[in-house]
PDB file of C-alpha atoms and ligand atoms in Angstrom:
ATOM      1  CA  MET A   1       0.000   0.000   0.000  1.00 70.00           C
ATOM      2  CA  TRP A   2       2.726   2.458   0.970  1.00 68.00           C
ATOM      3  CA  CYS A   3       4.425   1.910  -2.394  1.00 70.00           C
ATOM      4  CA  ASN A   4       1.598   3.994  -3.892  1.00 72.00           C
ATOM      5  CA  ALA A   5       0.861   6.176  -0.860  1.00 72.00           C
ATOM      6  CA  GLU A   6       4.091   6.969   0.979  1.00 75.00           C
ATOM      7  CA  TYR A   7       2.326   8.682   3.843  1.00 72.00           C
ATOM      8  CA  PHE A   8       1.044   5.283   5.002  1.00 72.00           C
ATOM      9  CA  ALA A   9       4.591   4.055   5.662  1.00 74.00           C
ATOM     10  CA  GLY A  10       5.701   4.081   9.313  1.00 74.00           C
ATOM     11  CA  TYR A  11       3.854   3.582  12.568  1.00 71.00           C
ATOM     12  CA  GLU A  12       1.717   6.715  12.841  1.00 74.00           C
ATOM     13  CA  GLN A  13      -2.042   6.588  13.423  1.00 75.00           C
ATOM     14  CA  GLN A  14      -3.875   6.569  10.080  1.00 79.00           C
ATOM     15  CA  ASP A  15      -7.385   7.459   8.977  1.00 83.00           C
ATOM     16  CA  ALA A  16      -9.694   4.799   7.500  1.00 85.00           C
ATOM     17  CA  HIS A  17     -11.290   7.279   5.087  1.00 84.00           C
ATOM     18  CA  GLU A  18      -7.887   8.318   3.702  1.00 84.00           C
ATOM     19  CA  PHE A  19      -6.997   4.633   3.443  1.00 85.00           C
ATOM     20  CA  LEU A  20     -10.094   3.916   1.339  1.00 85.00           C
ATOM     21  CA  ILE A  21      -9.298   6.742  -1.082  1.00 83.00           C
ATOM     22  CA  ALA A  22      -5.632   5.685  -1.314  1.00 84.00           C
ATOM     23  CA  ALA A  23      -6.585   2.005  -1.753  1.00 84.00           C
ATOM     24  CA  LEU A  24      -8.935   2.793  -4.637  1.00 83.00           C
ATOM     25  CA  ALA A  25      -6.300   5.023  -6.255  1.00 80.00           C
ATOM     26  CA  SER A  26      -3.763   2.173  -5.921  1.00 80.00           C
ATOM     27  CA  ILE A  27      -6.164  -0.291  -7.532  1.00 79.00           C
ATOM     28  CA  TYR A  28      -6.840   2.111 -10.397  1.00 76.00           C
ATOM     29  CA  ALA A  29      -3.086   2.565 -10.836  1.00 75.00           C
ATOM     30  CA  GLY A  30      -2.514  -1.211 -10.709  1.00 74.00           C
ATOM     31  CA  LEU A  31      -5.109  -1.830 -13.384  1.00 73.00           C
ATOM     32  CA  ALA A  32      -3.312   0.824 -15.404  1.00 62.00           C
ATOM     33  CA  LEU A  33      -5.052   2.924 -17.937  1.00 52.00           C
ATOM     34  CA  PRO A  34      -2.706   3.062 -20.931  1.00 51.00           C
ATOM     35  CA  GLU A  35      -2.228   6.817 -21.146  1.00 48.00           C
ATOM     36  CA  ASN A  36      -1.900   7.879 -17.529  1.00 45.00           C
ATOM     37  CA  PRO A  37      -1.990   5.014 -15.036  1.00 42.00           C
ATOM     38  CA  THR A  38      -1.621   7.242 -11.957  1.00 48.00           C
ATOM     39  CA  ARG A  39      -5.080   8.733 -12.106  1.00 52.00           C
ATOM     40  CA  PRO A  40      -8.641   7.380 -12.183  1.00 52.00           C
ATOM     41  CA  PRO A  41     -10.249   7.461 -15.641  1.00 50.00           C
ATOM     42  CA  THR A  42     -12.193  10.539 -16.695  1.00 56.00           C
ATOM     43  CA  PRO A  43     -15.558  10.422 -18.498  1.00 54.00           C
ATOM     44  CA  ALA A  44     -13.633  11.017 -21.752  1.00 59.00           C
ATOM     45  CA  ASP A  45     -11.553   7.890 -21.025  1.00 56.00           C
ATOM     46  CA  LEU A  46     -14.751   5.916 -20.472  1.00 50.00           C
ATOM     47  CA  VAL A  47     -16.158   6.918 -23.838  1.00 51.00           C
ATOM     48  CA  LYS A  48     -12.846   6.053 -25.509  1.00 54.00           C
ATOM     49  CA  MET A  49     -12.448   2.682 -23.827  1.00 49.00           C
ATOM     50  CA  ARG A  50     -16.005   1.345 -23.936  1.00 47.00           C
ATOM     51  CA  GLY A  51     -16.260  -0.668 -27.122  1.00 45.00           C
ATOM     52  CA  PRO A  52     -18.113  -3.677 -28.470  1.00 42.00           C
ATOM     53  CA  SER A  53     -15.459  -6.027 -27.060  1.00 44.00           C
ATOM     54  CA  SER A  54     -15.647  -4.622 -23.533  1.00 44.00           C
ATOM     55  CA  ALA A  55     -17.748  -7.549 -22.272  1.00 44.00           C
ATOM     56  CA  GLN A  56     -14.889  -9.968 -23.001  1.00 46.00           C
ATOM     57  CA  ARG A  57     -12.036  -8.045 -21.408  1.00 48.00           C
ATOM     58  CA  PRO A  58     -10.814  -8.781 -17.845  1.00 53.00           C
ATOM     59  CA  LEU A  59     -11.812  -6.531 -14.968  1.00 57.00           C
ATOM     60  CA  GLY A  60     -10.178  -3.150 -15.448  1.00 59.00           C
ATOM     61  CA  ALA A  61     -10.108   0.367 -14.083  1.00 58.00           C
ATOM     62  CA  VAL A  62     -13.112   1.317 -16.194  1.00 59.00           C
ATOM     63  CA  ASP A  63     -15.202  -1.397 -14.509  1.00 67.00           C
ATOM     64  CA  LEU A  64     -14.115  -0.202 -11.075  1.00 71.00           C
ATOM     65  CA  GLN A  65     -15.039   3.305 -12.097  1.00 70.00           C
ATOM     66  CA  GLY A  66     -18.621   2.153 -12.516  1.00 74.00           C
ATOM     67  CA  ILE A  67     -18.610   0.360  -9.163  1.00 87.00           C
ATOM     68  CA  PHE A  68     -17.210   3.027  -6.846  1.00 88.00           C
ATOM     69  CA  THR A  69     -17.275   6.359  -8.685  1.00 89.00           C
ATOM     70  CA  GLY A  70     -20.268   8.667  -8.708  1.00 92.00           C
ATOM     71  CA  VAL A  71     -20.656  12.235  -9.930  1.00 94.00           C
ATOM     72  CA  LEU A  72     -21.705  15.217  -7.840  1.00 95.00           C
ATOM     73  CA  ARG A  73     -23.365  18.268  -9.337  1.00 95.00           C
ATOM     74  CA  SER A  74     -22.782  21.719  -7.871  1.00 94.00           C
ATOM     75  CA  ASP A  75     -25.106  24.605  -8.793  1.00 93.00           C
ATOM     76  CA  VAL A  76     -24.073  28.128  -7.823  1.00 92.00           C
ATOM     77  CA  ALA A  77     -26.681  30.865  -8.387  1.00 93.00           C
ATOM     78  CA  CYS A  78     -25.966  34.593  -8.191  1.00 94.00           C
ATOM     79  CA  LEU A  79     -28.483  36.289  -5.895  1.00 94.00           C
ATOM     80  CA  LYS A  80     -28.293  39.545  -7.879  1.00 93.00           C
ATOM     81  CA  CYS A  81     -28.655  38.534 -11.546  1.00 93.00           C
ATOM     82  CA  HIS A  82     -29.879  34.965 -10.852  1.00 91.00           C
ATOM     83  CA  GLY A  83     -27.291  33.619 -13.305  1.00 91.00           C
ATOM     84  CA  LYS A  84     -26.379  30.005 -12.613  1.00 90.00           C
ATOM     85  CA  SER A  85     -23.208  27.982 -13.087  1.00 91.00           C
ATOM     86  CA  THR A  86     -23.061  24.211 -12.874  1.00 93.00           C
ATOM     87  CA  LYS A  87     -20.051  21.996 -12.254  1.00 93.00           C
ATOM     88  CA  TYR A  88     -19.649  18.236 -12.079  1.00 95.00           C
ATOM     89  CA  GLU A  89     -17.104  16.379  -9.985  1.00 93.00           C
ATOM     90  CA  GLU A  90     -16.423  12.688  -9.514  1.00 91.00           C
ATOM     91  CA  PHE A  91     -16.508  11.220  -6.017  1.00 92.00           C
ATOM     92  CA  GLN A  92     -15.382   7.961  -4.438  1.00 90.00           C
ATOM     93  CA  ASP A  93     -17.355   8.589  -1.263  1.00 93.00           C
ATOM     94  CA  ILE A  94     -19.608  11.287   0.158  1.00 95.00           C
ATOM     95  CA  SER A  95     -18.332  13.125   3.231  1.00 94.00           C
ATOM     96  CA  LEU A  96     -21.136  14.253   5.540  1.00 94.00           C
ATOM     97  CA  ASP A  97     -20.493  17.154   7.910  1.00 89.00           C
ATOM     98  CA  LEU A  98     -21.917  16.204  11.324  1.00 86.00           C
ATOM     99  CA  SER A  99     -20.999  19.507  12.963  1.00 80.00           C
ATOM    100  CA  ARG A 100     -22.837  21.495  10.249  1.00 77.00           C
ATOM    101  CA  LEU A 101     -25.941  19.347  10.707  1.00 76.00           C
ATOM    102  CA  ALA A 102     -25.825  19.754  14.501  1.00 72.00           C
ATOM    103  CA  ALA A 103     -25.596  23.539  14.058  1.00 73.00           C
ATOM    104  CA  GLU A 104     -28.520  23.556  11.587  1.00 74.00           C
ATOM    105  CA  GLU A 105     -30.716  21.435  13.812  1.00 70.00           C
ATOM    106  CA  GLY A 106     -29.661  23.058  17.059  1.00 68.00           C
ATOM    107  CA  GLY A 107     -28.027  19.964  18.527  1.00 62.00           C
ATOM    108  CA  GLY A 108     -24.737  19.699  20.363  1.00 59.00           C
ATOM    109  CA  ALA A 109     -21.790  18.154  18.571  1.00 54.00           C
ATOM    110  CA  THR A 110     -21.503  15.365  21.149  1.00 60.00           C
ATOM    111  CA  GLY A 111     -24.350  13.098  22.181  1.00 64.00           C
ATOM    112  CA  TYR A 112     -26.465  14.365  19.288  1.00 72.00           C
ATOM    113  CA  HIS A 113     -28.814  11.849  17.666  1.00 84.00           C
ATOM    114  CA  THR A 114     -29.551  12.160  13.972  1.00 87.00           C
ATOM    115  CA  THR A 115     -30.160  10.045  10.904  1.00 92.00           C
ATOM    116  CA  LEU A 116     -28.314   9.357   7.685  1.00 94.00           C
ATOM    117  CA  ALA A 117     -31.297  10.797   5.786  1.00 93.00           C
ATOM    118  CA  GLY A 118     -30.941  13.989   7.856  1.00 90.00           C
ATOM    119  CA  CYS A 119     -27.225  14.165   7.016  1.00 92.00           C
ATOM    120  CA  LEU A 120     -28.053  13.778   3.322  1.00 94.00           C
ATOM    121  CA  ARG A 121     -30.732  16.489   3.464  1.00 92.00           C
ATOM    122  CA  SER A 122     -28.158  18.801   5.011  1.00 91.00           C
ATOM    123  CA  PHE A 123     -25.615  17.812   2.330  1.00 94.00           C
ATOM    124  CA  THR A 124     -27.962  18.664  -0.543  1.00 94.00           C
ATOM    125  CA  ARG A 125     -29.564  21.731   1.076  1.00 91.00           C
ATOM    126  CA  ALA A 126     -28.861  25.041  -0.694  1.00 91.00           C
ATOM    127  CA  GLU A 127     -26.436  27.125   1.386  1.00 91.00           C
ATOM    128  CA  ARG A 128     -25.930  30.863   1.174  1.00 92.00           C
ATOM    129  CA  LEU A 129     -22.430  32.061   0.355  1.00 92.00           C
ATOM    130  CA  SER A 130     -21.778  35.607   1.525  1.00 88.00           C
ATOM    131  CA  SER A 131     -19.018  37.782   3.023  1.00 87.00           C
ATOM    132  CA  ALA A 132     -15.697  35.994   2.565  1.00 86.00           C
ATOM    133  CA  GLU A 133     -17.429  33.117   0.734  1.00 86.00           C
ATOM    134  CA  ARG A 134     -18.918  35.287  -2.036  1.00 89.00           C
ATOM    135  CA  CYS A 135     -18.444  33.845  -5.532  1.00 87.00           C
ATOM    136  CA  TRP A 136     -17.297  35.532  -8.727  1.00 89.00           C
ATOM    137  CA  CYS A 137     -20.263  36.049 -11.056  1.00 91.00           C
ATOM    138  CA  PRO A 138     -19.133  36.386 -14.697  1.00 89.00           C
ATOM    139  CA  SER A 139     -22.430  38.060 -15.691  1.00 90.00           C
ATOM    140  CA  CYS A 140     -22.174  40.756 -13.018  1.00 91.00           C
ATOM    141  CA  GLY A 141     -18.371  40.885 -13.307  1.00 91.00           C
ATOM    142  CA  ALA A 142     -18.103  41.055  -9.528  1.00 91.00           C
ATOM    143  CA  LEU A 143     -18.093  39.006  -6.343  1.00 92.00           C
ATOM    144  CA  GLN A 144     -21.705  38.462  -5.351  1.00 91.00           C
ATOM    145  CA  ASP A 145     -23.723  36.754  -2.655  1.00 94.00           C
ATOM    146  CA  SER A 146     -24.929  33.452  -4.036  1.00 94.00           C
ATOM    147  CA  THR A 147     -26.392  30.089  -3.158  1.00 94.00           C
ATOM    148  CA  LYS A 148     -24.669  26.762  -3.647  1.00 94.00           C
ATOM    149  CA  GLN A 149     -26.447  23.442  -3.851  1.00 94.00           C
ATOM    150  CA  LEU A 150     -24.975  19.983  -4.230  1.00 95.00           C
ATOM    151  CA  SER A 151     -26.829  16.973  -5.607  1.00 95.00           C
ATOM    152  CA  VAL A 152     -25.898  13.504  -6.801  1.00 95.00           C
ATOM    153  CA  HIS A 153     -25.794  13.525 -10.589  1.00 94.00           C
ATOM    154  CA  ARG A 154     -24.767   9.865 -10.983  1.00 93.00           C
ATOM    155  CA  LEU A 155     -24.978   7.191  -8.306  1.00 94.00           C
ATOM    156  CA  PRO A 156     -22.329   4.452  -8.180  1.00 93.00           C
ATOM    157  CA  ASN A 157     -23.200   0.809  -7.575  1.00 92.00           C
ATOM    158  CA  VAL A 158     -21.293   0.859  -4.265  1.00 94.00           C
ATOM    159  CA  LEU A 159     -22.073   3.980  -2.294  1.00 95.00           C
ATOM    160  CA  CYS A 160     -19.662   4.907   0.518  1.00 95.00           C
ATOM    161  CA  PHE A 161     -20.371   7.546   3.161  1.00 97.00           C
ATOM    162  CA  HIS A 162     -17.788   9.174   5.391  1.00 94.00           C
ATOM    163  CA  LEU A 163     -19.271  10.635   8.575  1.00 94.00           C
ATOM    164  CA  LYS A 164     -16.903  13.446   9.522  1.00 91.00           C
ATOM    165  CA  ARG A 165     -16.290  12.729  13.200  1.00 89.00           C
ATOM    166  CA  PHE A 166     -12.878  14.379  13.438  1.00 84.00           C
ATOM    167  CA  LYS A 167     -13.272  18.111  13.900  1.00 80.00           C
ATOM    168  CA  HIS A 168     -10.355  20.484  13.355  1.00 75.00           C
ATOM    169  CA  SER A 169     -10.964  23.973  14.709  1.00 73.00           C
ATOM    170  CA  ALA A 170      -9.906  27.079  12.759  1.00 71.00           C
ATOM    171  CA  ASN A 171      -8.429  28.248  16.054  1.00 73.00           C
ATOM    172  CA  LYS A 172      -4.972  26.607  16.217  1.00 72.00           C
ATOM    173  CA  GLN A 173      -5.007  26.899  20.007  1.00 75.00           C
ATOM    174  CA  GLN A 174      -7.999  24.581  20.180  1.00 76.00           C
ATOM    175  CA  PRO A 175      -7.130  20.889  19.904  1.00 76.00           C
ATOM    176  CA  PRO A 176      -9.032  18.746  17.365  1.00 77.00           C
ATOM    177  CA  SER A 177     -11.968  16.857  18.798  1.00 80.00           C
ATOM    178  CA  LYS A 178     -14.051  13.811  17.966  1.00 84.00           C
ATOM    179  CA  ILE A 179     -17.800  14.109  17.361  1.00 86.00           C
ATOM    180  CA  GLU A 180     -19.616  11.298  19.192  1.00 85.00           C
ATOM    181  CA  SER A 181     -23.056  11.921  17.640  1.00 87.00           C
ATOM    182  CA  PHE A 182     -25.108   8.823  16.931  1.00 90.00           C
ATOM    183  CA  VAL A 183     -26.196   8.577  13.302  1.00 93.00           C
ATOM    184  CA  GLU A 184     -29.048   6.153  12.680  1.00 95.00           C
ATOM    185  CA  PHE A 185     -28.843   4.385   9.318  1.00 96.00           C
ATOM    186  CA  PRO A 186     -31.062   1.871   7.494  1.00 96.00           C
ATOM    187  CA  LEU A 187     -29.878  -1.678   6.886  1.00 97.00           C
ATOM    188  CA  HIS A 188     -32.122  -1.992   3.833  1.00 95.00           C
ATOM    189  CA  SER A 189     -33.564   0.200   1.094  1.00 94.00           C
ATOM    190  CA  LEU A 190     -31.766   3.495   1.664  1.00 95.00           C
ATOM    191  CA  ASN A 191     -33.604   5.787  -0.757  1.00 94.00           C
ATOM    192  CA  MET A 192     -31.222   8.108  -2.622  1.00 95.00           C
ATOM    193  CA  ARG A 193     -33.840   9.545  -4.979  1.00 93.00           C
ATOM    194  CA  PRO A 194     -34.496  12.752  -2.948  1.00 93.00           C
ATOM    195  CA  HIS A 195     -30.777  13.563  -3.175  1.00 94.00           C
ATOM    196  CA  THR A 196     -30.367  13.096  -6.925  1.00 94.00           C
ATOM    197  CA  SER A 197     -29.898  16.036  -9.318  1.00 93.00           C
ATOM    198  CA  SER A 198     -32.937  15.060 -11.372  1.00 90.00           C
ATOM    199  CA  TYR A 199     -35.177  15.148  -8.295  1.00 91.00           C
ATOM    200  CA  ILE A 200     -33.705  18.309  -6.765  1.00 89.00           C
ATOM    201  CA  CYS A 201     -33.661  20.254 -10.032  1.00 83.00           C
ATOM    202  CA  SER A 202     -37.255  19.324 -10.798  1.00 81.00           C
ATOM    203  CA  HIS A 203     -38.260  20.535  -7.323  1.00 76.00           C
ATOM    204  CA  SER A 204     -36.083  23.651  -7.303  1.00 67.00           C
ATOM    205  CA  THR A 205     -38.824  25.819  -5.782  1.00 52.00           C
ATOM    206  CA  HIS A 206     -38.654  23.541  -2.765  1.00 45.00           C
ATOM    207  CA  SER A 207     -34.899  23.190  -2.628  1.00 44.00           C
ATOM    208  CA  ASN A 208     -34.106  26.208  -0.446  1.00 47.00           C
ATOM    209  CA  GLY A 209     -34.561  24.089   2.668  1.00 46.00           C
ATOM    210  CA  GLN A 210     -37.634  26.071   3.734  1.00 48.00           C
ATOM    211  CA  GLN A 211     -40.134  23.580   2.427  1.00 51.00           C
ATOM    212  CA  GLN A 212     -40.081  19.840   1.959  1.00 53.00           C
ATOM    213  CA  ALA A 213     -40.507  18.617  -1.607  1.00 55.00           C
ATOM    214  CA  PRO A 214     -43.291  16.068  -2.047  1.00 60.00           C
ATOM    215  CA  ALA A 215     -42.058  12.507  -1.617  1.00 62.00           C
ATOM    216  CA  LEU A 216     -41.653  10.387  -4.723  1.00 70.00           C
ATOM    217  CA  GLU A 217     -41.571   6.636  -4.920  1.00 80.00           C
ATOM    218  CA  PRO A 218     -37.954   5.520  -5.447  1.00 82.00           C
ATOM    219  CA  LEU A 219     -37.018   3.649  -8.582  1.00 84.00           C
ATOM    220  CA  PRO A 220     -35.101   0.373  -8.089  1.00 83.00           C
ATOM    221  CA  GLU A 221     -31.786   2.032  -9.004  1.00 86.00           C
ATOM    222  CA  HIS A 222     -32.185   4.500  -6.120  1.00 92.00           C
ATOM    223  CA  LEU A 223     -32.351   1.839  -3.398  1.00 95.00           C
ATOM    224  CA  TYR A 224     -29.317   0.590  -1.483  1.00 96.00           C
ATOM    225  CA  ASP A 225     -28.658  -2.096   1.148  1.00 96.00           C
ATOM    226  CA  LEU A 226     -25.999  -1.761   3.828  1.00 97.00           C
ATOM    227  CA  PHE A 227     -23.122  -4.258   3.725  1.00 97.00           C
ATOM    228  CA  GLY A 228     -20.360  -2.654   5.808  1.00 97.00           C
ATOM    229  CA  VAL A 229     -19.820  -0.280   8.737  1.00 97.00           C
ATOM    230  CA  VAL A 230     -16.390   0.956   9.864  1.00 96.00           C
ATOM    231  CA  VAL A 231     -16.262   2.106  13.497  1.00 96.00           C
ATOM    232  CA  HIS A 232     -13.540   4.183  15.136  1.00 93.00           C
ATOM    233  CA  HIS A 233     -12.838   3.475  18.810  1.00 93.00           C
ATOM    234  CA  GLY A 234     -10.745   5.876  20.864  1.00 88.00           C
ATOM    235  CA  THR A 235      -9.750   9.514  20.650  1.00 84.00           C
ATOM    236  CA  MET A 236      -8.309  11.895  18.068  1.00 78.00           C
ATOM    237  CA  GLN A 237      -4.814  10.997  19.177  1.00 77.00           C
ATOM    238  CA  THR A 238      -5.037   7.231  19.334  1.00 82.00           C
ATOM    239  CA  GLY A 239      -7.591   4.609  18.457  1.00 87.00           C
ATOM    240  CA  HIS A 240      -8.571   1.431  16.675  1.00 91.00           C
ATOM    241  CA  TYR A 241     -10.833   0.651  13.737  1.00 93.00           C
ATOM    242  CA  THR A 242     -13.170  -2.327  13.616  1.00 96.00           C
ATOM    243  CA  ASN A 243     -15.906  -3.097  11.150  1.00 96.00           C
ATOM    244  CA  TYR A 244     -19.152  -4.929  10.662  1.00 98.00           C
ATOM    245  CA  VAL A 245     -19.551  -6.722   7.379  1.00 97.00           C
ATOM    246  CA  ARG A 246     -22.522  -8.567   5.927  1.00 97.00           C
ATOM    247  CA  CYS A 247     -22.216 -11.908   4.159  1.00 94.00           C
ATOM    248  CA  GLN A 248     -25.581 -12.775   2.588  1.00 91.00           C
ATOM    249  CA  ALA A 249     -27.964 -12.267   5.550  1.00 92.00           C
ATOM    250  CA  ASP A 250     -25.357 -12.742   8.300  1.00 97.00           C
ATOM    251  CA  TRP A 251     -23.343 -10.005   9.970  1.00 98.00           C
ATOM    252  CA  PHE A 252     -19.829 -10.376  11.359  1.00 98.00           C
ATOM    253  CA  HIS A 253     -17.652  -8.119  13.487  1.00 97.00           C
ATOM    254  CA  CYS A 254     -14.000  -7.870  12.436  1.00 97.00           C
ATOM    255  CA  SER A 255     -11.306  -6.563  14.759  1.00 95.00           C
ATOM    256  CA  ASP A 256      -7.836  -7.193  13.351  1.00 92.00           C
ATOM    257  CA  ALA A 257      -7.656 -10.988  12.939  1.00 94.00           C
ATOM    258  CA  THR A 258     -10.672 -11.696  15.190  1.00 96.00           C
ATOM    259  CA  VAL A 259     -13.947 -12.278  13.366  1.00 97.00           C
ATOM    260  CA  THR A 260     -17.108 -13.026  15.365  1.00 97.00           C
ATOM    261  CA  PRO A 261     -20.801 -13.280  14.462  1.00 98.00           C
ATOM    262  CA  ALA A 262     -22.726 -10.064  15.139  1.00 97.00           C
ATOM    263  CA  SER A 263     -26.419  -9.377  15.656  1.00 97.00           C
ATOM    264  CA  VAL A 264     -28.449  -6.917  13.616  1.00 97.00           C
ATOM    265  CA  GLU A 265     -28.975  -4.911  16.835  1.00 97.00           C
ATOM    266  CA  GLU A 266     -25.191  -4.546  17.269  1.00 97.00           C
ATOM    267  CA  VAL A 267     -24.883  -3.246  13.726  1.00 97.00           C
ATOM    268  CA  ARG A 268     -27.786  -0.818  14.171  1.00 96.00           C
ATOM    269  CA  SER A 269     -26.256   0.600  17.360  1.00 95.00           C
ATOM    270  CA  ALA A 270     -22.759   1.014  15.872  1.00 95.00           C
ATOM    271  CA  MET A 271     -21.235   4.508  15.952  1.00 93.00           C
ATOM    272  CA  GLY A 272     -20.407   4.436  12.241  1.00 95.00           C
ATOM    273  CA  TYR A 273     -17.475   6.317  10.765  1.00 94.00           C
ATOM    274  CA  GLN A 274     -17.850   4.900   7.250  1.00 96.00           C
ATOM    275  CA  LEU A 275     -20.964   3.257   5.804  1.00 97.00           C
ATOM    276  CA  PHE A 276     -20.937   1.054   2.702  1.00 97.00           C
ATOM    277  CA  PHE A 277     -24.094   0.414   0.682  1.00 97.00           C
ATOM    278  CA  GLN A 278     -24.669  -1.697  -2.405  1.00 95.00           C
ATOM    279  CA  ARG A 279     -27.279  -0.847  -5.013  1.00 93.00           C
ATOM    280  CA  LYS A 280     -30.161  -3.315  -4.981  1.00 89.00           C
ATOM    281  CA  ARG A 281     -30.153  -3.419  -8.747  1.00 72.00           C
ATOM    282  CA  CYS A 282     -26.852  -2.648 -10.430  1.00 60.00           C
ATOM    283  CA  VAL A 283     -27.057  -0.479 -13.526  1.00 58.00           C
TER     284      VAL A 283
HETATM  285 ZN1   ZN B   1     -24.611  37.883 -11.100  1.00 67.84          ZN
END
């Protein structure tokens, strides 16, 4: 692993989220795209490499791209001229800001109880950018107050969430802290439809967070089942990762080399740091 990510060499404490990103990058590099093996393939690569013979070729980086890589859409709207700019960015996992959600919902950072659906609503809620966060509007030719809204443009078959439990303060005097909020998550049929670009854009009058958009029945490709939970035990300075993993209908708890059967209740009550879902119907 450290051959591709030098910062993992040595005996320092490491972060499971960074490990996931580095591991996927290493796999992409190992499967080697011909032109530039050190980076994941871009959409242009996908178009170039998908051909009539693709069904016969061995598993490659392009296949992994479809498994783990989704695309986020970011819409920034100028509050003066109402001009809009849209950008797309690939993601390997979605990082959810627990401290932002706690602030929005009036909860404390520690001991706060929320849900994964609540985290996702916060993630895709339009936020106002003003003061130092103002964006450059090409139509106005000036920095303007604006709104920014994220949505999921393309869902991957394996959807990974990173619950941001490690909080680094802007004040250097303040030590980093760990957020112990409990985030409830479904074991089956997580519905991603309300967080997709197509849904949010078609309900844009509701997307300012002031009003709930009417619920829509999910399509099969929007539904996900949980198959893995990574848990961090300990503090910011030192700790240990364990995980729950599902094999068919059975759950197991893995801690280093020790693997033991786990109940559904144990999984439900886990203080998740990373959550791994698989699409019910792969597309
Ligand atoms: Zn403008």
